[in-house]
XYZ file of C-alpha atoms in Angstrom:
323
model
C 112.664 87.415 107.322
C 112.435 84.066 109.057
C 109.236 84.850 111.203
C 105.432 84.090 110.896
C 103.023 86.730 109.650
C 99.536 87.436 111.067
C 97.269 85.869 108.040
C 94.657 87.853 106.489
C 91.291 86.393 106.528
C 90.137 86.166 102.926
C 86.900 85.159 100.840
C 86.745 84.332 97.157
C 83.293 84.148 96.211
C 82.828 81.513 93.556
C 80.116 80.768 91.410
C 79.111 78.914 88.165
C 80.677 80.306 85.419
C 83.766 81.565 87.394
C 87.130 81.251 85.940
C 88.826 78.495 87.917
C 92.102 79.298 86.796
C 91.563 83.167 87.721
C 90.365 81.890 91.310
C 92.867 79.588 91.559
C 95.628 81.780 90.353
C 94.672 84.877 93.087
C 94.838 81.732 95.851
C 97.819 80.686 94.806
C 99.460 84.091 94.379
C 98.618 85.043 97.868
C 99.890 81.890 99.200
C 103.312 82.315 97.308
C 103.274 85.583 98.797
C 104.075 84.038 102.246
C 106.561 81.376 101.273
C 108.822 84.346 99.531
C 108.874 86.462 102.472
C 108.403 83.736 105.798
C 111.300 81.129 103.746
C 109.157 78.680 105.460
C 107.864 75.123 103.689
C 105.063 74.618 105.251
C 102.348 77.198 104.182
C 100.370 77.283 106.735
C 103.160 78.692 109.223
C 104.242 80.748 106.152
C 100.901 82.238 105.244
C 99.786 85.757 104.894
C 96.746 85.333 103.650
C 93.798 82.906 105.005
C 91.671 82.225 102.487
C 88.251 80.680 101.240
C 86.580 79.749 98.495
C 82.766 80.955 99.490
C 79.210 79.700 97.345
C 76.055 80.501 96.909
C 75.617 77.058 98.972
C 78.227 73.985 99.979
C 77.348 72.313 96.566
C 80.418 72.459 93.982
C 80.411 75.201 90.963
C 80.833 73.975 87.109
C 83.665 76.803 86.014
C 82.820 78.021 82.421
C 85.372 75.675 81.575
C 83.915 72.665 83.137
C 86.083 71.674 86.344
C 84.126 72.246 89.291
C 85.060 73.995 92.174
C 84.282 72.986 96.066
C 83.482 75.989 98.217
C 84.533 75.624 101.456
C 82.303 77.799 103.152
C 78.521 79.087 101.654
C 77.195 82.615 102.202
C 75.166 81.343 105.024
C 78.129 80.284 106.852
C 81.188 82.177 105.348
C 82.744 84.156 108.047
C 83.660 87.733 108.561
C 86.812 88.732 106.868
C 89.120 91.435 105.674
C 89.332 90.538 102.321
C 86.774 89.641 99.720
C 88.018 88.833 96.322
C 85.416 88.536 93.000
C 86.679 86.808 90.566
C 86.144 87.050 86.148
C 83.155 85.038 85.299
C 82.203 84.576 81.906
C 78.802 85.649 80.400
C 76.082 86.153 82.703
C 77.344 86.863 86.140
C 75.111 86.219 89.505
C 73.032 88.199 90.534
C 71.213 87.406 93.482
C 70.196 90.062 96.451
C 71.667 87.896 98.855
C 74.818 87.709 97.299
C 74.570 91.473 96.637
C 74.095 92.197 100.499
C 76.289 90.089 101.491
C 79.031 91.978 99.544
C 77.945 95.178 100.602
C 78.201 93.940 104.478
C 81.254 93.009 103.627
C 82.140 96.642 103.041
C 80.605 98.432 105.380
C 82.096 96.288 108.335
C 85.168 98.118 106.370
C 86.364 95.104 104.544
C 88.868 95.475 101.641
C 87.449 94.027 98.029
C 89.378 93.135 94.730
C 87.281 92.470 92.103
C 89.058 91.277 88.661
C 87.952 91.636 85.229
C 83.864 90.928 84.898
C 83.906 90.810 89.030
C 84.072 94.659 88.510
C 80.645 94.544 86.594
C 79.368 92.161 89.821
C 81.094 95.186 92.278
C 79.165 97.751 90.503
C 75.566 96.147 90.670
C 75.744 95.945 94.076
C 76.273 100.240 94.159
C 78.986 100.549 96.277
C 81.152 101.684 92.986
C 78.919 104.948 92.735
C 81.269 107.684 93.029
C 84.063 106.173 92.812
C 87.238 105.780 90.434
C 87.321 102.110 88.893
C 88.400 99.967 86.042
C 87.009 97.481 83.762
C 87.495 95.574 81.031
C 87.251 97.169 77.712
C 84.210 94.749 76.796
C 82.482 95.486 80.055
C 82.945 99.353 79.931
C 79.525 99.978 77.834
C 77.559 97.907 80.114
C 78.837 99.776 83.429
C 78.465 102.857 81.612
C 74.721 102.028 81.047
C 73.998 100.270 84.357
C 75.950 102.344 86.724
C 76.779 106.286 85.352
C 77.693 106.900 88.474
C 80.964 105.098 88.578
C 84.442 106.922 87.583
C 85.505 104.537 84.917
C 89.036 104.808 83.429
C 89.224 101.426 81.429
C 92.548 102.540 80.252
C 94.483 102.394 83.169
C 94.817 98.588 83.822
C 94.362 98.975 87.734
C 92.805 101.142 90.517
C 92.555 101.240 93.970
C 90.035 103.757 95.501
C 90.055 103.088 99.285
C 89.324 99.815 99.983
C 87.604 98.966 96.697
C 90.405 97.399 94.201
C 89.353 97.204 90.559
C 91.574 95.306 88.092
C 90.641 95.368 84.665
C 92.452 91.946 83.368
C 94.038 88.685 84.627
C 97.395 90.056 84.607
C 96.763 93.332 86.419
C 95.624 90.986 88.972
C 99.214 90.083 89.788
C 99.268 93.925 90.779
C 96.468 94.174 92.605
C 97.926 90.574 94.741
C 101.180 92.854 95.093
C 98.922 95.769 96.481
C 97.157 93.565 99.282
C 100.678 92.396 100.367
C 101.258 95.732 100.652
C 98.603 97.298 102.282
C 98.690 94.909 105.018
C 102.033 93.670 105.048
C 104.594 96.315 104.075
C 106.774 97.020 100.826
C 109.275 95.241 101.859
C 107.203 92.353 101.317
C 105.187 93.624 98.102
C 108.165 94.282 95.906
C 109.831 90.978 96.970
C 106.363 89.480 95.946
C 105.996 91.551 92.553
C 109.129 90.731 91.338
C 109.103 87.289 91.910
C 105.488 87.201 90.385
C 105.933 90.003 87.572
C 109.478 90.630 87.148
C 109.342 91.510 83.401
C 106.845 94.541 83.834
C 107.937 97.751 85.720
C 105.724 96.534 88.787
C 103.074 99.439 89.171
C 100.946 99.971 91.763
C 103.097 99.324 94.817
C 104.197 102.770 95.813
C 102.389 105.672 96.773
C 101.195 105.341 93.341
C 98.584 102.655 93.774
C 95.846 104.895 93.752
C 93.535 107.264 94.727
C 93.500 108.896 98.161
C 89.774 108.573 100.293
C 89.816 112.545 100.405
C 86.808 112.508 98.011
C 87.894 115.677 95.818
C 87.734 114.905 92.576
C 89.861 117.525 90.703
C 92.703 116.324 93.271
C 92.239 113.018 92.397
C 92.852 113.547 88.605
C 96.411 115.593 89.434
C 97.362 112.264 91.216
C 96.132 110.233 88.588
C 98.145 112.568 85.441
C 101.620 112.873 88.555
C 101.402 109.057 88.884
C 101.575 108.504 84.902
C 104.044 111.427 84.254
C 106.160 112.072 87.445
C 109.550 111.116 85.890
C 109.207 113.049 82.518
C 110.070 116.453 84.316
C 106.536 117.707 84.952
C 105.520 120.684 86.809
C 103.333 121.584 89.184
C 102.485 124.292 86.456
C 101.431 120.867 84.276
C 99.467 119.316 86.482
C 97.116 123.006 87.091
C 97.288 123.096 83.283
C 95.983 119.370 82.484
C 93.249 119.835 85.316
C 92.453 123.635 84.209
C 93.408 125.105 87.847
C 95.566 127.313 89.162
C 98.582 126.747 90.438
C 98.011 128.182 93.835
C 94.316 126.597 94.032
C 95.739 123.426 92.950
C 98.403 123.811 95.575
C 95.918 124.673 98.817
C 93.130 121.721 97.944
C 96.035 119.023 97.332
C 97.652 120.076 100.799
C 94.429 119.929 102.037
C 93.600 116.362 100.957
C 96.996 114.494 100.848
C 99.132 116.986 103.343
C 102.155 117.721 100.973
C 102.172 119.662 98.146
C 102.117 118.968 94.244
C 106.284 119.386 94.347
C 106.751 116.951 96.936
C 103.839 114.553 95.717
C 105.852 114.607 92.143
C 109.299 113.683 94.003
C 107.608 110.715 95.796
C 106.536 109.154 93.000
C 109.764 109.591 91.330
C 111.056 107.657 94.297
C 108.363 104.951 94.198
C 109.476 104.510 90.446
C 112.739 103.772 91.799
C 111.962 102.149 94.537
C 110.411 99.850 92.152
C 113.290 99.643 89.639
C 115.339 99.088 92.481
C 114.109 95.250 92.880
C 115.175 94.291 89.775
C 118.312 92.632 89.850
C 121.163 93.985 87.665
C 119.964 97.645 87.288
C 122.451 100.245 88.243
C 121.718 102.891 90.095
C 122.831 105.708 87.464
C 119.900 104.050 85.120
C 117.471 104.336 88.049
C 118.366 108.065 88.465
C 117.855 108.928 84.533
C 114.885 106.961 83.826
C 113.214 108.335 87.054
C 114.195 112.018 86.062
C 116.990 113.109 87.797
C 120.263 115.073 86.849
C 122.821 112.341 88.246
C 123.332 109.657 90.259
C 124.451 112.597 93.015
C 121.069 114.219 92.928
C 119.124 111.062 92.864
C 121.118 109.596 95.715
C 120.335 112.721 98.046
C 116.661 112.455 97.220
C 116.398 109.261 97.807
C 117.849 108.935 101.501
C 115.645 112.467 101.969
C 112.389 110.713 101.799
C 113.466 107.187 102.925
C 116.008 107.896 105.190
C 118.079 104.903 103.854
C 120.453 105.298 100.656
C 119.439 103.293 97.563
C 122.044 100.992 97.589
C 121.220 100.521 101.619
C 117.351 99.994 100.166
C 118.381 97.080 97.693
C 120.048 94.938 100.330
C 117.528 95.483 102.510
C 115.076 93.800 99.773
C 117.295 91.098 98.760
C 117.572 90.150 102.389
């Protein structure tokens, strides 16, 4: 891909006591993101992201490390964007109501957010977390759980999307959630080019159909995704899924058709594909290892499911991402 992309306008809020090098790092990221996929030296013709560090006011941030940090824009000032990232911070996080509305305009102009690590905590005192599925960081999870019982907290799973809200519970899951906003507003093409550049030694969740919960609002559906996504490829059932939620099969069946529009079956198959999809950017995996560690028979079997829901053969696929 030779081309330009249309940049996403972006905000990192950034306050004292950030971490510079997790602010940094998610700028950076982004902007790598472009160079991988554009080929282009010059970033700014490359970029697919637009982004800007945004404080309380124009004057510079201490880190908790020391280096200070120059916000380019203040919350007076800071346009309207797509994006707003919140960054870790370390101890006591800001808290101020105009920050807090300012976030929440943010979403209901139906802005995308991504907050990392103790950003979660800062996500969740503004409310708009309530109801919904999130992470945290293990040390944050008793204050959230405290402050805010209304948010779905699964501090095990190292990264959850819900909508347009993002949660990641560490720095590294960050990488992920980076690979999901190429995605969402970009393609996979250019999400598992980015991921395995950026994270090549993990299996690269998070980019498939995978990365997270649906905006249907049903709860019960949303923990059969949630046990499909972490046990598609081990030769589950739909009978398993009604079992680990305590439902039916056939009730399970009619609310999941009714909230995603396929059924358990063919939700379990594409996640087996996204598995392999994701395998599939690796270099030097064969495709008969793809096939058994995503659950299928054969190569054969695999091969025919694959170019059912992609239309493309696997091998068709890989060049396409290498390309």
């Amino acid at each position: 891909m030779q081309g330009t992309f249309s940049a996403i306008t972006t905000n990192i809020f950034i306050d004292h006591n950030c971490w510079a090098g997790g602010v940094m790092l998610i700028r950076e990221l982004l902007a790598v993101a472009g160079t991988l996929n554009a080929r282009l030296p010059d970033l700014d013709a490359a970029a697919m992201f637009d982004v800007a560090l945004v404080g309380p006011t124009m004057q510079p941030v201490r880190s908790f490390t020391g280096p200070a940090l120059l916000p380019e824009r203040s919350l007076r000032n800071a346009r309207r964007v797509e994006v707003l990232v919140l960054p870790p911070f370390y101890g006591e996080l800001p808290a101020s109501p105009a920050l807090h509305r300012w976030v929440v305009r943010h979403c209901e102009a139906g802005g995308c957010i991504l907050a990392s690590a103790s950003g979660v905590r800062l996500l969740a005192a503004t409310g708009l977390l309530d109801g919904r599925d999130a992470t945290c960081n293990v040390a944050d999870r008793r204050a959230i759980a405290a402050q805010h019982p209304e948010v779905r907290l699964s501090p095990q799973s190292p990264l959850v999307v819900d909508g347009r809200l993002i949660t990641a519970a560490s720095i590294t899951p960050t990488i992920d959630a980076c690979a999901h906003l190429v995605k969402r507003f970009h393609g996979e093409k250019a999400a598992l080019k980015f991921a395995r550049y950026a994270n090549s030694a993990r299996e690269l969740p998070h980019v498939g159909v995978a990365s997270g919960h649906q905006e249907h609002g049903d709860a019960r559906v949303q923990a059969a995704q949630r046990y499909i996504e972490q046990h598609s490829c081990a030769g589950i059932t739909p009978d398993d899924v009604a079992r680990h939620i305590a439902m039916s099969q056939r009730n399970l069946a009619r609310r999941f058709s009714a909230a995603l529009g396929v059924t358990p079956v063919q939700y379990i198959l594409q996640c087996r594909i996204e598995q392999a999809k994701r395998m599939l950017a690796k270099p030097n995996v064969s495709l008969r290892r793809v096939a058994i560690e995503t659950g299928f028979s054969d190569e054969v079997v695999f091969r025919r499911a694959f170019k059912q829901l992609t239309g493309q053969a696997p091998s068709a696929w890989r060049a396409l991402i290498d390309s």
